[in-house]
Amino acid sequence: MSNVITDKDGVKRYLITLHVNGDEHTILVKGNTTLTNALRDQLDLTGTKRGCELGDCGSCTVLFDGRPINSCMKLAVEAEGHDIVTIEGVAANGELDAIQQSMINHAAVQCGYCTPGMVLSAKALLTRNPHPTEPEVREAIAGNLCRCTGYVHIVEAVLAASRGDLIPDDAKHTMAGGAK
Amino acid sequence: MYMPDYEYHAPGNLAEACALLGELGGKVTVLAGGSDVLHKMKIGSLAPDHLVSLKNLKELREIRYEQGRGVVIGALVTHDGIYRSQLLQEHFLSLPMAAHTMANTQITNIGTIGGNIVNGSPLADLPPILVALGASVKLVGRSGERVLPLEEFIVGPGKTVIAQDEILTEIVIPDQATTGSTYKKFGLRKSGALAVVSVAAAVTVEGGTITDARIVLGAVAPVPLRAKSAEASLKGKKVSDAAIEEAAAAAAADSRPISDLRGSDEYRRELVRVFTKRALRKAIDEGHV
Ligand SMILES: Cc1cc2nc3c(=O)[nH]c(=O)nc-3n(C[C@H](O)[C@H](O)[C@H](O)COP(=O)(O)OP(=O)(O)OC[C@H]3O[C@@H](n4cnc5c(N)ncnc54)[C@H](O)[C@@H]3O)c2cc1C
Ligand code: FES
Ligand code: FES
């Protein structure tokens, strides 16, 4: 952190480089800028949501060196040199990740506010443990509060993604229901 | 939710960090993971002039075994790091299990063992089991280092004996004769809940007789509290339901709970009795340390 600008009130701003979704971004932040705010307000990565801003709800979840953290509880200046993945970095080559597709298939998204964090927590889980049990899925998303779905469809979606079962539910109904 | 302005510092090594902490004037706060510090700054209960980050002190992120000393845990090891440590699982499984009762994944990946201790909260989950296991802490300052029992380090809610220029670098759990230990926490939800009451127990059982016992109560006193009369009641006794019941009742009497939004003092005292009983049973029956 060699580049520091001090304003007339003595407040310092630091030129930092963040590695986000495989890209390097050099931005100017204050010492008290949270990672959430740097991502949203400076990099326009608004998929990372601001919810409680106190570490409880998980809507600001990002992957930090592959591990889920609440970005509202991390200073941007502390994120330099770490590999950050936001929800915008999950789909590759224009194709949704299996977890994202599965969330759609299982109607696991209602208002959607919890969804980016939910997907990233699930992504971290499946990367470490490709075939989790239901309790393992529930534990992995325990820090992601959802006020809409009741979690059942979300858990089903993650388990289906882990099985590689990505046939949409309505397609299954058509197959089961025959030629209706 | 915004935080007050402060000057941010990230010293390159331990010596630099101690020197800086000693030199800086005004209100100075050390930053480890930040899960308590950011929380306090956001709710307005902390407004430092300087924040000194420990992020460059990479050597404080390790866990190792040292012959003759025991397991040495760097202060910057995260709760998730404690939970996943093979070494700790082999030597002191009750510590990873305690780390597993904490917060949620997104916080256990941020919060550190050092922060959990220096924050000094009576509700913190790691100090009770660490005190039960006889852990000590190493503090490094400008003019040298000192080692003291964790039990003497935390002196009140949010209060420890750390000096302004000192950094907690290591937590050491000594080799010991303990045959079983455990940490039992009662929270209001399965995940992400702070302790209403917690009980840590470490016992030594030889040929069916309890030769040593340490019982530490969390969230029912200004500091993690040794239930001394409960401990004394067990020593020299044969393992039996009656001995455990008696110790549990003594622990309840030893506790000094308050009433707050998570439970009344009466309720907490009863929880101490029940959880002491369960903790002792588990420590005696499962026989892992
Ligand atoms: C949503 C949420 C849930 C939580 N749930 C739990 C829970 O279930 N159980 C629990 O016990 N805690 C819980 N906590 C509290 C917190 O996560 C822990 O206390 C954590 O261990 C703090 O570590 P940290 O590295 O984040 O500390 P920081 O916030 O960085 O620091 C905490 C304090 O310790 C000082 N400090 C830190 N490291 C050192 C050091 N090496 N030397 C000197 N001083 C130091 C700091 O100056 C500060 O005063 C929760 C917090 C949040 C936000
Ligand atoms: S906004 Fe970060 S945890 Fe709620
Ligand atoms: S879909 Fe609305 S909070 Fe989860």
XYZ file of C-alpha atoms and ligand atoms in Angstrom, chain A residues 54-56 73, chain B residues 29-40 54 60 75-76 79 101-104 107 110-116 118-119 123-126 162 166-169 185 192-194, ligand 1:
101
model
C -23.503 -6.865 10.862
C -22.419 -10.337 9.828
C -25.662 -12.136 10.573
C -17.300 -7.703 7.992
C -7.331 -0.832 18.291
C -5.699 -4.009 17.034
C -7.446 -5.652 14.080
C -7.326 -9.437 13.598
C -10.303 -10.877 11.676
C -12.395 -7.843 12.529
C -15.681 -9.617 13.264
C -15.922 -7.975 16.683
C -14.086 -4.748 15.800
C -16.169 -3.947 12.688
C -19.348 -4.922 14.528
C -18.542 -2.519 17.370
C -2.145 -7.946 12.029
C 0.563 -16.354 13.674
C -3.476 -16.166 17.524
C -4.610 -15.550 13.931
C -12.361 -20.762 13.988
C -20.645 -24.428 17.776
C -19.816 -20.860 16.766
C -21.576 -18.356 14.546
C -21.851 -19.459 10.903
C -17.936 -15.675 10.350
C -13.079 -14.523 9.526
C -12.986 -14.690 13.334
C -9.766 -15.764 15.043
C -8.985 -17.538 18.301
C -6.914 -14.537 19.433
C -9.804 -12.150 18.789
C -12.194 -14.431 20.650
C -8.820 -10.612 23.684
C -12.362 -9.435 23.008
C -20.243 -15.321 26.045
C -17.236 -16.281 23.918
C -17.106 -19.970 23.056
C -13.392 -20.782 23.063
C -3.027 -6.932 27.819
C 1.244 -6.051 23.447
C 0.011 -8.574 20.918
C -1.331 -11.986 21.794
C 0.759 -14.294 19.627
C -23.278 -24.846 24.721
C -25.551 -18.532 14.733
C -26.647 -18.239 18.350
C -24.577 -16.930 21.225
C -22.524 -12.600 13.268
C -21.551 -12.904 14.365
C -21.684 -14.074 15.095
C -20.804 -14.384 16.125
N -20.976 -15.550 16.812
C -20.124 -15.879 17.801
C -20.274 -17.108 18.531
O -21.180 -17.908 18.261
N -19.408 -17.371 19.533
C -18.396 -16.508 19.861
O -17.649 -16.822 20.768
N -18.213 -15.353 19.174
C -19.055 -15.006 18.170
N -18.890 -13.824 17.486
C -17.817 -12.896 17.886
C -16.519 -12.982 17.072
O -16.724 -13.546 15.816
C -15.440 -13.772 17.788
O -15.227 -13.228 19.066
C -14.130 -13.789 17.018
O -13.331 -14.817 17.510
C -13.362 -12.492 17.075
O -12.155 -12.671 16.342
P -11.662 -11.593 15.282
O -10.385 -12.072 14.737
O -12.729 -11.293 14.303
O -11.427 -10.366 16.276
P -11.311 -8.815 16.013
O -12.660 -8.250 15.818
O -10.292 -8.516 14.998
O -10.739 -8.387 17.455
C -11.471 -8.591 18.652
C -10.739 -7.892 19.806
O -9.519 -8.536 20.103
C -8.396 -7.698 19.862
N -7.383 -8.561 19.252
C -7.641 -9.498 18.281
N -6.540 -10.238 18.053
C -5.574 -9.764 18.873
C -4.214 -10.156 19.097
N -3.650 -11.191 18.458
N -3.485 -9.451 20.006
C -4.058 -8.416 20.675
N -5.341 -8.030 20.516
C -6.090 -8.693 19.627
C -8.920 -6.562 19.031
O -8.217 -5.381 19.269
C -10.353 -6.457 19.512
O -10.426 -5.754 20.710
C -19.755 -13.490 16.439
C -19.594 -12.317 15.687
C -20.469 -12.017 14.664
C -20.269 -10.764 13.873
